[in-house]
Short mmCIF file of C-alpha atoms in Angstrom, two decimals:
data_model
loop_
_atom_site.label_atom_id
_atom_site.label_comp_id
_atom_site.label_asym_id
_atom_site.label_seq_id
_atom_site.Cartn_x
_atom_site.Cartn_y
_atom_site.Cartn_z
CA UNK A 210 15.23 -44.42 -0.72
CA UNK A 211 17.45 -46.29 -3.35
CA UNK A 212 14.85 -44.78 -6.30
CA UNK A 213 15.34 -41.17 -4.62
CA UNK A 214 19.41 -41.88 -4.25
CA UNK A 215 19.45 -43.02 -8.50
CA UNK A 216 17.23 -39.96 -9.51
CA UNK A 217 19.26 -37.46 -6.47
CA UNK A 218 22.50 -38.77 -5.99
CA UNK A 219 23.36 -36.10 -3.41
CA UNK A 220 20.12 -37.12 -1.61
CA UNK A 221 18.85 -33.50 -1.87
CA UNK A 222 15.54 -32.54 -1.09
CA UNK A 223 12.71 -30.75 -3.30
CA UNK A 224 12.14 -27.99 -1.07
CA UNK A 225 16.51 -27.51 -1.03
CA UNK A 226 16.04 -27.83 -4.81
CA UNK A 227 13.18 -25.37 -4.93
CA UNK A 228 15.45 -22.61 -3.07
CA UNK A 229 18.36 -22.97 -4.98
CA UNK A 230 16.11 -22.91 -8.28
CA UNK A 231 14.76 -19.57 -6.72
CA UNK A 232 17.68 -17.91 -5.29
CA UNK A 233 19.83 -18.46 -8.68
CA UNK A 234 16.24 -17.63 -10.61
CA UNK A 235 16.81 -14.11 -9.23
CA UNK A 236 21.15 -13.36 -8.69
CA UNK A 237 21.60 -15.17 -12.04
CA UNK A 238 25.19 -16.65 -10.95
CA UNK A 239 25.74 -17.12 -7.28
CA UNK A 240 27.97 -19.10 -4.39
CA UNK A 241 26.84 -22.20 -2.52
CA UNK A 242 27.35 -19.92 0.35
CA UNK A 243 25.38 -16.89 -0.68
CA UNK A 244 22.56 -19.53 -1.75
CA UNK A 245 23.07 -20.83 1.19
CA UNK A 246 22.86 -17.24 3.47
CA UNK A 247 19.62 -16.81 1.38
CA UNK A 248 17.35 -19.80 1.88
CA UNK A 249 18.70 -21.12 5.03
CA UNK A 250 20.01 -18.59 7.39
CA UNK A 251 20.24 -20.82 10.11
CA UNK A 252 22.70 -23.40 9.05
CA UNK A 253 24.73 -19.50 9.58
CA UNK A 254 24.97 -20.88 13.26
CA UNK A 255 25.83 -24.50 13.01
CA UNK A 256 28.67 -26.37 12.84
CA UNK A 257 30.16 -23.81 15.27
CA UNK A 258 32.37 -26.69 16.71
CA UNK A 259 34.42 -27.04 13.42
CA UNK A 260 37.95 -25.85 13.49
CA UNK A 261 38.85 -23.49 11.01
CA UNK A 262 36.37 -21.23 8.69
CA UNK A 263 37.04 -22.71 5.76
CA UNK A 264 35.43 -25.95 7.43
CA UNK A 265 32.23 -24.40 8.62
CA UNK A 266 31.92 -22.95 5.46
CA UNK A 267 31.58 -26.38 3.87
CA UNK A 268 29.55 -28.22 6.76
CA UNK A 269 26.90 -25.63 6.66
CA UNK A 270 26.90 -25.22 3.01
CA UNK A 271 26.94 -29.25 2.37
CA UNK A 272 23.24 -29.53 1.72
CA UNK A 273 22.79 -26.56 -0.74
CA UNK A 274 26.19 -28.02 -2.51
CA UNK A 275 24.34 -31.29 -2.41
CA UNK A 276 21.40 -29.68 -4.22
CA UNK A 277 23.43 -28.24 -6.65
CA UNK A 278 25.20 -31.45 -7.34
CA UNK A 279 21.56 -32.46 -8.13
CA UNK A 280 20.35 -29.79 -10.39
CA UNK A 281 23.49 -30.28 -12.20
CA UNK A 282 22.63 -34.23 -12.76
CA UNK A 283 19.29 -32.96 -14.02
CA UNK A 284 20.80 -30.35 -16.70
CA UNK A 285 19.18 -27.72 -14.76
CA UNK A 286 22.62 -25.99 -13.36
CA UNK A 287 26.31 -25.78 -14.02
CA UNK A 288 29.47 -24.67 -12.67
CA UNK A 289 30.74 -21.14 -14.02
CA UNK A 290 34.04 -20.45 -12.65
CA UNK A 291 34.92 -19.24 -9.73
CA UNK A 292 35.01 -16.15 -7.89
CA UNK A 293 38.58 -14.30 -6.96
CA UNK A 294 38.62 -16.00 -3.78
CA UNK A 295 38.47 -19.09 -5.28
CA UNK A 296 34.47 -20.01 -4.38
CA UNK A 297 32.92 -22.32 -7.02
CA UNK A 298 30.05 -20.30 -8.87
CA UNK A 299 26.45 -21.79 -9.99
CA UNK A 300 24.47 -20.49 -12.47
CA UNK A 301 20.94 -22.31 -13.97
CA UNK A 302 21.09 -22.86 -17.89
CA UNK A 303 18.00 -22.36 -20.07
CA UNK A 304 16.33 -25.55 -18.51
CA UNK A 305 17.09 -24.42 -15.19
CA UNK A 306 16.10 -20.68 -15.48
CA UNK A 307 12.82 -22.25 -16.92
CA UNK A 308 11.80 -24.31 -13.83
CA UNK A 309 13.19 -21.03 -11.60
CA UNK A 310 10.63 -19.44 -13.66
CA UNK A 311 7.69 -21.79 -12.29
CA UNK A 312 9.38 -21.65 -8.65
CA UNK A 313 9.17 -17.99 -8.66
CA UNK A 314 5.92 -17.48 -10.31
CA UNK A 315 7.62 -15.12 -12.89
CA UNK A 316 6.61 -15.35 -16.91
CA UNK A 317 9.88 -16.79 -18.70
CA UNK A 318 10.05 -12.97 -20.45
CA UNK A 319 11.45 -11.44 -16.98
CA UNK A 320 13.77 -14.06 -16.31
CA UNK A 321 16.17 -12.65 -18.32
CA UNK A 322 20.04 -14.59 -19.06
CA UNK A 323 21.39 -17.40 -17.57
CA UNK A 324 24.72 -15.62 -16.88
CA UNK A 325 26.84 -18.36 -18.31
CA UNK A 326 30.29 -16.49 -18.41
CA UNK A 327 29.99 -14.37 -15.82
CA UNK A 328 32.36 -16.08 -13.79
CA UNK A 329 34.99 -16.19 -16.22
CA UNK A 330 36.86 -12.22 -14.42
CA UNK A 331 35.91 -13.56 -10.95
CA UNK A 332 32.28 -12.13 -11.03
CA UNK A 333 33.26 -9.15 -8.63
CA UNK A 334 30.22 -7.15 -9.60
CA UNK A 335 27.70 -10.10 -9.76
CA UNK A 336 28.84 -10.73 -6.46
CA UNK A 337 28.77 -7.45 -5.18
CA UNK A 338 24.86 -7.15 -6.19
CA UNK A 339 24.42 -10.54 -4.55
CA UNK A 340 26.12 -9.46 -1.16
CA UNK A 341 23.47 -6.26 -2.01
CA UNK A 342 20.57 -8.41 -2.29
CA UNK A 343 21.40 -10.09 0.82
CA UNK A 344 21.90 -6.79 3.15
CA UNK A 345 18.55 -6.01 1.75
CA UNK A 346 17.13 -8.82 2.71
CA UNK A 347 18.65 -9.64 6.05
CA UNK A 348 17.48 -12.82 6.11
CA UNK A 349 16.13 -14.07 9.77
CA UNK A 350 17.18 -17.41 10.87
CA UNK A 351 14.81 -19.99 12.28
CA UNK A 352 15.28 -20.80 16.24
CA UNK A 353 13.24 -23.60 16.04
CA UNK A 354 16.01 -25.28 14.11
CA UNK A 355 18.91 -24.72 16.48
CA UNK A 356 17.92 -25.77 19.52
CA UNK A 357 20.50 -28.42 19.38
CA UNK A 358 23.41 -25.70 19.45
CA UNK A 359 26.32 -24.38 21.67
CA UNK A 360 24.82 -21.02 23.68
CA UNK A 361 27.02 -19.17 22.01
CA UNK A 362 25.13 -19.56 18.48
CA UNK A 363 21.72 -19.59 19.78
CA UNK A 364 22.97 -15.90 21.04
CA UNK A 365 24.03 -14.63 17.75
CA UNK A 366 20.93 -16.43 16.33
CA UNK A 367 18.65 -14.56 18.21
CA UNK A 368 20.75 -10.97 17.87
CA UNK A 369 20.29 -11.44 13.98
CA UNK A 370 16.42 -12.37 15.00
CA UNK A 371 16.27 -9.15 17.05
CA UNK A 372 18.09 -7.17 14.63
CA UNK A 373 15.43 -4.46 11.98
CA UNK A 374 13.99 -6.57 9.36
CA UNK A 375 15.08 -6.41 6.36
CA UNK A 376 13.08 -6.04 2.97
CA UNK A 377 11.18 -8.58 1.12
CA UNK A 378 11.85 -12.08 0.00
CA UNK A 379 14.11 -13.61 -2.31
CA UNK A 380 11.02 -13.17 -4.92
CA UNK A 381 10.99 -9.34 -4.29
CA UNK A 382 14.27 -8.77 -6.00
CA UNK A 383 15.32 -9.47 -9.94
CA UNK A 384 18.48 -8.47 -11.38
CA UNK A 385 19.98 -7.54 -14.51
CA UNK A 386 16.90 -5.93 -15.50
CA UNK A 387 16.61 -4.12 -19.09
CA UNK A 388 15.14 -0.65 -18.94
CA UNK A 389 14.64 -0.10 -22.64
CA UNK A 390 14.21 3.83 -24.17
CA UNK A 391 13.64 2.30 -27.70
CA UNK A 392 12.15 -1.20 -28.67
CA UNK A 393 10.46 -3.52 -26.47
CA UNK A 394 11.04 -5.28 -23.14
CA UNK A 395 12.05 -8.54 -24.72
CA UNK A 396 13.83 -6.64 -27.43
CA UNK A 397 15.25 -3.72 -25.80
CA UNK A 398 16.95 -1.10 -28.32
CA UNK A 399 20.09 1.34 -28.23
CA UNK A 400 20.37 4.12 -25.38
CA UNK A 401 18.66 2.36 -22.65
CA UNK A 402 19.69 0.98 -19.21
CA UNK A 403 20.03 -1.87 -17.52
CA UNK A 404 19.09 -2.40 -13.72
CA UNK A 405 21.22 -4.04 -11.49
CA UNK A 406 18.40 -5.32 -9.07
CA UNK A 407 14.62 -4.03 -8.89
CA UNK A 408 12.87 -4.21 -5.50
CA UNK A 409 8.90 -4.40 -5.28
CA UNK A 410 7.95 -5.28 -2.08
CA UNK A 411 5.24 -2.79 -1.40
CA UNK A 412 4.06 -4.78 1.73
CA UNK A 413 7.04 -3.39 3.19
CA UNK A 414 6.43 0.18 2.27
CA UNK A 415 8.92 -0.12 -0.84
CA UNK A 416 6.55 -0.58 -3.99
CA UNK A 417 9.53 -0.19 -6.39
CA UNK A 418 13.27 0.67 -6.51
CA UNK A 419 15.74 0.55 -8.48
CA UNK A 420 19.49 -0.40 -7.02
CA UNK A 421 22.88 0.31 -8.78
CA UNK A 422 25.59 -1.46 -7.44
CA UNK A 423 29.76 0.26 -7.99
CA UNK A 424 32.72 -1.35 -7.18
CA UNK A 425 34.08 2.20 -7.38
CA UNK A 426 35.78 1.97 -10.70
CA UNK A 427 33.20 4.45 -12.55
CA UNK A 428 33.77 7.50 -12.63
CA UNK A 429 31.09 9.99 -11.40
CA UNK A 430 30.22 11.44 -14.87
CA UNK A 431 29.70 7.21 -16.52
CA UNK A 432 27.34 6.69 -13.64
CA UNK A 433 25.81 10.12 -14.52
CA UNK A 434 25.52 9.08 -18.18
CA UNK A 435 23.22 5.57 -16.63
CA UNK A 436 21.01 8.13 -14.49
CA UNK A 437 20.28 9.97 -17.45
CA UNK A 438 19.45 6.57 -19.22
CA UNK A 439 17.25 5.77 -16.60
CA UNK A 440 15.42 9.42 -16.75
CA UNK A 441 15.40 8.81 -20.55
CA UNK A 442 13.17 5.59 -20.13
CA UNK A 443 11.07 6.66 -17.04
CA UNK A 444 9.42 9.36 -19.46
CA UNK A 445 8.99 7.00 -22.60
CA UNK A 446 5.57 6.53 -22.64
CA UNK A 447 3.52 3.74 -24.41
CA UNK A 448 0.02 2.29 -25.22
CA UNK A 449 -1.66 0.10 -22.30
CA UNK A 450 -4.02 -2.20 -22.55
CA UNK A 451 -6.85 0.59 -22.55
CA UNK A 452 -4.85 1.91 -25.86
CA UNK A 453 -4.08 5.62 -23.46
CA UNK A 454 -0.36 6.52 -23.08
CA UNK A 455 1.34 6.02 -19.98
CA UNK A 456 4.81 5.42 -18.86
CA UNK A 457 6.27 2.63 -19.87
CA UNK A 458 7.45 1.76 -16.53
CA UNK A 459 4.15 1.74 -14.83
CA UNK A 460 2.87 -1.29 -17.24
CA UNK A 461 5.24 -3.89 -15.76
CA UNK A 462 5.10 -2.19 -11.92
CA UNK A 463 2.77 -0.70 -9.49
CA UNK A 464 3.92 2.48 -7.66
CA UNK A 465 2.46 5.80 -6.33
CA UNK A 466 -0.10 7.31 -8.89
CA UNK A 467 0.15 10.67 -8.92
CA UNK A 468 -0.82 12.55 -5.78
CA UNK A 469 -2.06 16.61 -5.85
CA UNK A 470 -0.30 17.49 -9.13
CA UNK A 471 2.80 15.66 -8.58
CA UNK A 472 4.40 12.21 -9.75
CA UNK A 473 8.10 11.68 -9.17
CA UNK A 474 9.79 9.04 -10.97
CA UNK A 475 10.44 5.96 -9.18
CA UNK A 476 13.70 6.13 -6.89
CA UNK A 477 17.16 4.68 -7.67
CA UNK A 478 19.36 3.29 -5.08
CA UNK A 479 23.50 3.42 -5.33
CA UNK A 480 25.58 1.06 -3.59
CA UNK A 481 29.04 1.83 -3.52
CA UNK A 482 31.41 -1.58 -3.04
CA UNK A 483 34.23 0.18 -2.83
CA UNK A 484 36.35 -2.44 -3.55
CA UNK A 485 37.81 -0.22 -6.71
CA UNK A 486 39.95 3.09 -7.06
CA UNK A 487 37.85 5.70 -6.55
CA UNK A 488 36.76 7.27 -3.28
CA UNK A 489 32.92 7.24 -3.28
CA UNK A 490 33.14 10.27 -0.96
CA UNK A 491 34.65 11.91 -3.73
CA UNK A 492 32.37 10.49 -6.70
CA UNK A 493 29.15 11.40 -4.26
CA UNK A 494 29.45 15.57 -4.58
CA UNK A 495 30.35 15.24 -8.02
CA UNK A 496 27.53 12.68 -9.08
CA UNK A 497 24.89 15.34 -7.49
CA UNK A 498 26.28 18.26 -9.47
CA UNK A 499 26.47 16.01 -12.87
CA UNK A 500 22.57 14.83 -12.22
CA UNK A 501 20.84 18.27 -10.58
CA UNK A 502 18.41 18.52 -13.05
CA UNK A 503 17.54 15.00 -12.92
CA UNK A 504 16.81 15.46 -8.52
CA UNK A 505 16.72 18.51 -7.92
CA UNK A 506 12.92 19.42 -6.41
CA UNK A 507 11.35 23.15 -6.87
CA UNK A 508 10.19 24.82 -3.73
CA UNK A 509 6.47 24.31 -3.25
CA UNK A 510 4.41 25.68 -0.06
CA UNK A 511 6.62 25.17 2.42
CA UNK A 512 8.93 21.78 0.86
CA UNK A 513 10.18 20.37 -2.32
CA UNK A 514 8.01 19.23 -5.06
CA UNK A 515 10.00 16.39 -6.90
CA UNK A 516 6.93 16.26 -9.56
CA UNK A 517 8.40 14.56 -12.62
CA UNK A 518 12.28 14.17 -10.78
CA UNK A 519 14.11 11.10 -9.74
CA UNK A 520 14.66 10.35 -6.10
CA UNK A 521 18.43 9.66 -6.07
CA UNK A 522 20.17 8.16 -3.01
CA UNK A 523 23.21 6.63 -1.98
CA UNK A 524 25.11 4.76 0.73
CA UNK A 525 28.21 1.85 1.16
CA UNK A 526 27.70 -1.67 0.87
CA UNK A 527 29.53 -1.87 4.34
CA UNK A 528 27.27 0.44 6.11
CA UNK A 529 23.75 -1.44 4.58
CA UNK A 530 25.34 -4.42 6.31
CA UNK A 531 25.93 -3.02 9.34
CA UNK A 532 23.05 -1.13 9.64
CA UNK A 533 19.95 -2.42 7.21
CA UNK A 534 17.67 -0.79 5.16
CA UNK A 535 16.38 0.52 8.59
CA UNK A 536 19.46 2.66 9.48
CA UNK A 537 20.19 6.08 8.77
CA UNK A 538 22.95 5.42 6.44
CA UNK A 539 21.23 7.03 3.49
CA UNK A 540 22.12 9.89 1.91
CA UNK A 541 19.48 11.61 -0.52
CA UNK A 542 20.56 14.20 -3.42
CA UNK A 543 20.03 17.22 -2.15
CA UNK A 544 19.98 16.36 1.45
CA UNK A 545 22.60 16.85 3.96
CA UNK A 546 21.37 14.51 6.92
CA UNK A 547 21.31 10.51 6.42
CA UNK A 548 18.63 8.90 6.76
CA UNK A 549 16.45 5.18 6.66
CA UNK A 550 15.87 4.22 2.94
CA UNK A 551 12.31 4.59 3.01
CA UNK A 552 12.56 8.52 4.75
CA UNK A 553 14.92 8.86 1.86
CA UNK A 554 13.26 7.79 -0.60
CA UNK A 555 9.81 9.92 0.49
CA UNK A 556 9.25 13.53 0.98
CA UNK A 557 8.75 13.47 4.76
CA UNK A 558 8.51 17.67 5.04
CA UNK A 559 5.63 17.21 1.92
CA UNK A 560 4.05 14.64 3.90
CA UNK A 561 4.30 16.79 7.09
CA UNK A 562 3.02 20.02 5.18
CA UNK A 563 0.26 17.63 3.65
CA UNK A 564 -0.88 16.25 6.74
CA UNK A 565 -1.25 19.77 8.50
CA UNK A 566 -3.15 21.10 5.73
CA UNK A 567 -5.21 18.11 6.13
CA UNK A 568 -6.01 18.64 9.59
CA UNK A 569 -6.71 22.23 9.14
CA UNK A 570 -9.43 21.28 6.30
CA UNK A 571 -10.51 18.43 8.93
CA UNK A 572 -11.05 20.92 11.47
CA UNK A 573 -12.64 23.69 9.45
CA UNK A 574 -15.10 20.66 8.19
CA UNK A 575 -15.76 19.74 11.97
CA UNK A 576 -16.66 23.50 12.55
CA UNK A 577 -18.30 24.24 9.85
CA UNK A 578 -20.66 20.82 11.01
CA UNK A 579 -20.88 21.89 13.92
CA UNK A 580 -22.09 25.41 12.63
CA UNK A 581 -24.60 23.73 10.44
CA UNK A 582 -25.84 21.19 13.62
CA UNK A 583 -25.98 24.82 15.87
CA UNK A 584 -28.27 26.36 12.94
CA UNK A 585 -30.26 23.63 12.66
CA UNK A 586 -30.62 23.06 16.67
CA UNK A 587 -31.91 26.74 16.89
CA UNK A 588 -33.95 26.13 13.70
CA UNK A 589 -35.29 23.61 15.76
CA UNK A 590 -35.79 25.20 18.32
CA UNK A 591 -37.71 28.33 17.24
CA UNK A 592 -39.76 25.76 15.61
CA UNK A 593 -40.93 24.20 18.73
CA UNK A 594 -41.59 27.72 20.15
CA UNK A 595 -43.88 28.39 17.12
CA UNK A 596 -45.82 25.11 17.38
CA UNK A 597 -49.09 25.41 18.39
CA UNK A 598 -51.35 24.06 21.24
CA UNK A 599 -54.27 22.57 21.36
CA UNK A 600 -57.02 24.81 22.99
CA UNK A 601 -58.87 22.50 24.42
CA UNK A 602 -56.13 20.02 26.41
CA UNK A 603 -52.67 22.25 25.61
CA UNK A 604 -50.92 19.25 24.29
CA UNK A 605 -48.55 20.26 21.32
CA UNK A 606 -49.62 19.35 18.02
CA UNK A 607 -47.48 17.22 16.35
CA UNK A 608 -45.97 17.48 12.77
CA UNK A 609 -48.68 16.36 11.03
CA UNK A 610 -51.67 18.06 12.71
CA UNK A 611 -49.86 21.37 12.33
CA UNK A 612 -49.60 20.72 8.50
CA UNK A 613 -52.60 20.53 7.91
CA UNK A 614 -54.06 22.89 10.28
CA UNK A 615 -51.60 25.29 7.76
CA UNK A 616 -53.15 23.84 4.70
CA UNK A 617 -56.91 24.28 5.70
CA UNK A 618 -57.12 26.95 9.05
CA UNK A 619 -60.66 27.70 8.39
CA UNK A 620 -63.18 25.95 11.14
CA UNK A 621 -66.12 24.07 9.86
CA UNK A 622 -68.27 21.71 11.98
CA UNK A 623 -65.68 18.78 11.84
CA UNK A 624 -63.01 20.58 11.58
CA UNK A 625 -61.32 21.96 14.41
CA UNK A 626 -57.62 23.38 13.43
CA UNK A 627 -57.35 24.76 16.67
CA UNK A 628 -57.94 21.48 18.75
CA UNK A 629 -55.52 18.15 18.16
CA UNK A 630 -56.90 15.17 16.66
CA UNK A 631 -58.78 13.49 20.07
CA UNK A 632 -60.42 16.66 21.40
CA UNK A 633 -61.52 17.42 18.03
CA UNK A 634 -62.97 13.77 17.84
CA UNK A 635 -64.57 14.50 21.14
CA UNK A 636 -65.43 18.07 20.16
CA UNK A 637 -67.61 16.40 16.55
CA UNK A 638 -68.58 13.32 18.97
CA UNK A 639 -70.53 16.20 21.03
CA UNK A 640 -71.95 18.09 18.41
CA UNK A 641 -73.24 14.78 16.59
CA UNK A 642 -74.17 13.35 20.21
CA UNK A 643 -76.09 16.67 20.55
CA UNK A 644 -78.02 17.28 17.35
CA UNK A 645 -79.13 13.63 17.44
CA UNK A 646 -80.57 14.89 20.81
CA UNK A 647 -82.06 17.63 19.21
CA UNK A 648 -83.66 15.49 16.76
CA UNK A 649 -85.16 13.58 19.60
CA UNK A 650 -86.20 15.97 21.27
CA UNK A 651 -88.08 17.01 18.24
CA UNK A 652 -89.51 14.11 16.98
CA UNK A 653 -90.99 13.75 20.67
CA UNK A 654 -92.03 17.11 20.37
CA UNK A 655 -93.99 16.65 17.52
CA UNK A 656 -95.00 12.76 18.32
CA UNK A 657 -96.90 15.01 21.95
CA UNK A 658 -98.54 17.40 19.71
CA UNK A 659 -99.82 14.59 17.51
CA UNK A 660 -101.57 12.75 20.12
CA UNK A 661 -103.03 15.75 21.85
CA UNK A 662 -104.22 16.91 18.91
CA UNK A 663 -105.59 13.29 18.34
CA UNK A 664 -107.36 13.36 21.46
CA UNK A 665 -109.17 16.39 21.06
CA UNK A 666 -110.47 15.64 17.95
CA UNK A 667 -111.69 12.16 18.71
CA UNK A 668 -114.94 11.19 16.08
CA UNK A 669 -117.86 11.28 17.92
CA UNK A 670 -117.07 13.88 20.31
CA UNK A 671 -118.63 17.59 20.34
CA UNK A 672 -116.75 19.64 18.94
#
């Protein structure tokens, strides 16, 4: 314990090191509490008992702060400022965002910065796309570790447990993500954008998305002028691997290959914070008119094909925490209803035209089978009427007998095409049995005449 204590003052754990390596690997510069919110939701509902906010803050934060301490000892994190409420912010520094880089499985190339600085305005919009993160996420705490506590928190516990899921993990998200429409990923030229955070969690029906976080102080044509940065580099296209051009995009993520002529770009999430000026309800009508021809679908066979177009959608940051990625507080261009992110983000009257005209060709497939299986059934059957019988016994011949009483229909004295295979072998068994019987009969014919001619013509007698 005393070795642990020299090499951990704060007496932190690996695993608590391990989270906040991962959390920070992702939001870049974060809180102890938003760490802390992230990798262990349930300290959320401890230290109930403690008088004032400010103290349960710290009590359930303590062991992520302790980590922290740690990782600072270490020269894998620092301090970087604070936020305008006056919250302490962490970020990792190049040795830190290294080992994030082994927590998280990620190559050190999509790591991107350690965000040192970012604290030094307050960090209102890292800290806006870290409060996004987590009302993506809505992370579930663990029961099992609160058994211990007032009724009152186990209830609130197990409303967050009951509550819709959220989406992914911690390892699903990555922020501050260049989008480059000239040079390369690790060298990213002029003109191109910059992602806020970039979902993949296609075990939750999400394979990609791209989230843009306002504090509502753009106006709507700036964040018009980043949507058309982002259409700019979803149609660069680039060598693969197999030296053919495809979209850049699709050679770092997986998403839906094109499907019956048509492959939308992938879809870009808006969070308004408003936090800023500007009325979002305003910016909203405005933003769709700016980016039409970036959205806007052309009428197809009964819905909207969005082939080549970018799914666009936007709701509050207040309303995703309220309601989840599961709540119909989603509003996509060119829609007026709200709806759950992932209705938003598909094409739910394509799918519904699509699935219609796929049961239509199922059932004209079923009756035309069943068509074929009635032809051949009566094919069948006029066969059976046509099969012939064996004039000697009646039985039916079977397949083989009546071939080749078709391939050779002329009699002979073994062969018998209009008698099955064991009266026929009865039939030749007769004949044989009878012209051996003839031949006896014969040969005893002849044998009598011998002898009676024998005995009349004895030597010696008179003739």
């Amino acid at each position: 314990m005393a070795g642990r204590r020299l090499t951990n003052p704060a007496g932190s754990s690996n695993d608590l090191r391990g989270d906040v390596l991962r959390v920070l690997g992702v939001l870049k510069v974060a809180t102890a509490d938003q760490i802390q919110r992230i990798a262990s939701p349930h300290l959320t509902y401890r230290h109930t008992s403690k008088p004032t906010a400010s103290e349960r803050k710290t009590a359930r934060t303590a062991s992520h702060a302790g980590a922290l301490s740690d990782l600072r000892k270490h020269g894998l994190a620092e301090n970087g400022g604070t936020t305008r409420a006056g919250e302490t912010l962490r970020n990792l520094t190049t040795k830190g965002l290294d080992a994030a880089s082994y927590e998280l499985g990620r190559p050190m190339s999509e790591m991107g910065s350690t965000a040192r600085g970012a604290g030094s305005s307050g960090a209102t919009h890292p800290m806006a796309v870290n409060e996004t993160v987590i009302a993506m996420l809505r992370p579930k705490p663990d029961l099992r570790l609160l058994t211990r506590e007032p009724a009152e928190a186990k209830a609130a516990a197990q409303a967050a447990v009951d509550a819709p899921a959220g989406i992914g993990t911690i390892a699903s998200y990555a922020t501050e993500v260049p989008l480059p429409a000239s040079g390369t990923w690790g060298a990213p030229g002029k003109g191109g954008a910059q992602a806020d955070i970039v979902l993949t969690a296609p075990q939750d029906g999400i394979p990609l998305l791209f989230i843009e976080v306002d504090n509502c102080h753009e106006t709507a044509e700036e964040i018009a002028a980043k949507l058309a940065k982002y259409h700019r580099f979803f149609k660069r296209q680039i060598k693969d691997t197999d030296g053919k051009d495809k979209p850049m995009w699709r050679t770092r993520w997986m998403a839906r290959v094109a499907e019956r002529g048509e492959a939308p770009h992938p879809p870009v999430l808006i969070i308004f914070n408003h936090i800023g000026a500007r009325d979002p309800n305003r910016t909203i009508p405005r933003l769709q008119e700016l980016t039409r021809p970036l959205w806007a679908g052309e009428a197809a066979d009964g819905y909207s094909s969005y082939d080549r177009k970018i799914p666009i959608i936007a709701t509050g940051l207040r309303n995703l925490r309220e309601h989840g990625p599961n709540g119909p507080v989603f509003l996509r261009f060119g829609r007026t209803h709200m709806q759950p992110l992932r209705d938003a983000i598909g094409n739910p009257r394509r799918d519904a035209v699509l699935a219609r005209r796929a049961e239509r060709i199922k059932a004209q497939q079923a009756e035309y089978q069943e068509q074929l299986r009635r032809a051949a059934e009566q094919k069948r059957a006029e066969r059976e009427a046509a099969r012939p019988a064996c004039t000697g016994c009646g039985l039916k011949f079977d397949n083989d007998r009546w071939e080749n009483t078709q391939l050779s229909p002329e009699p002979d004295h073994r062969w018998h095409p209009t008698l099955c295979e064991p009266c026929q072998a009865k039939t030749v068994a007769a004949a044989d049995q009878a012209e051996r019987d003839r031949l006896e009969a014969e040969a005893a014919e002849t044998a009598e005449k011998a002898r009676t001619w024998r005995s009349r013509f004895r030597p010696g007698q008179a003739s």
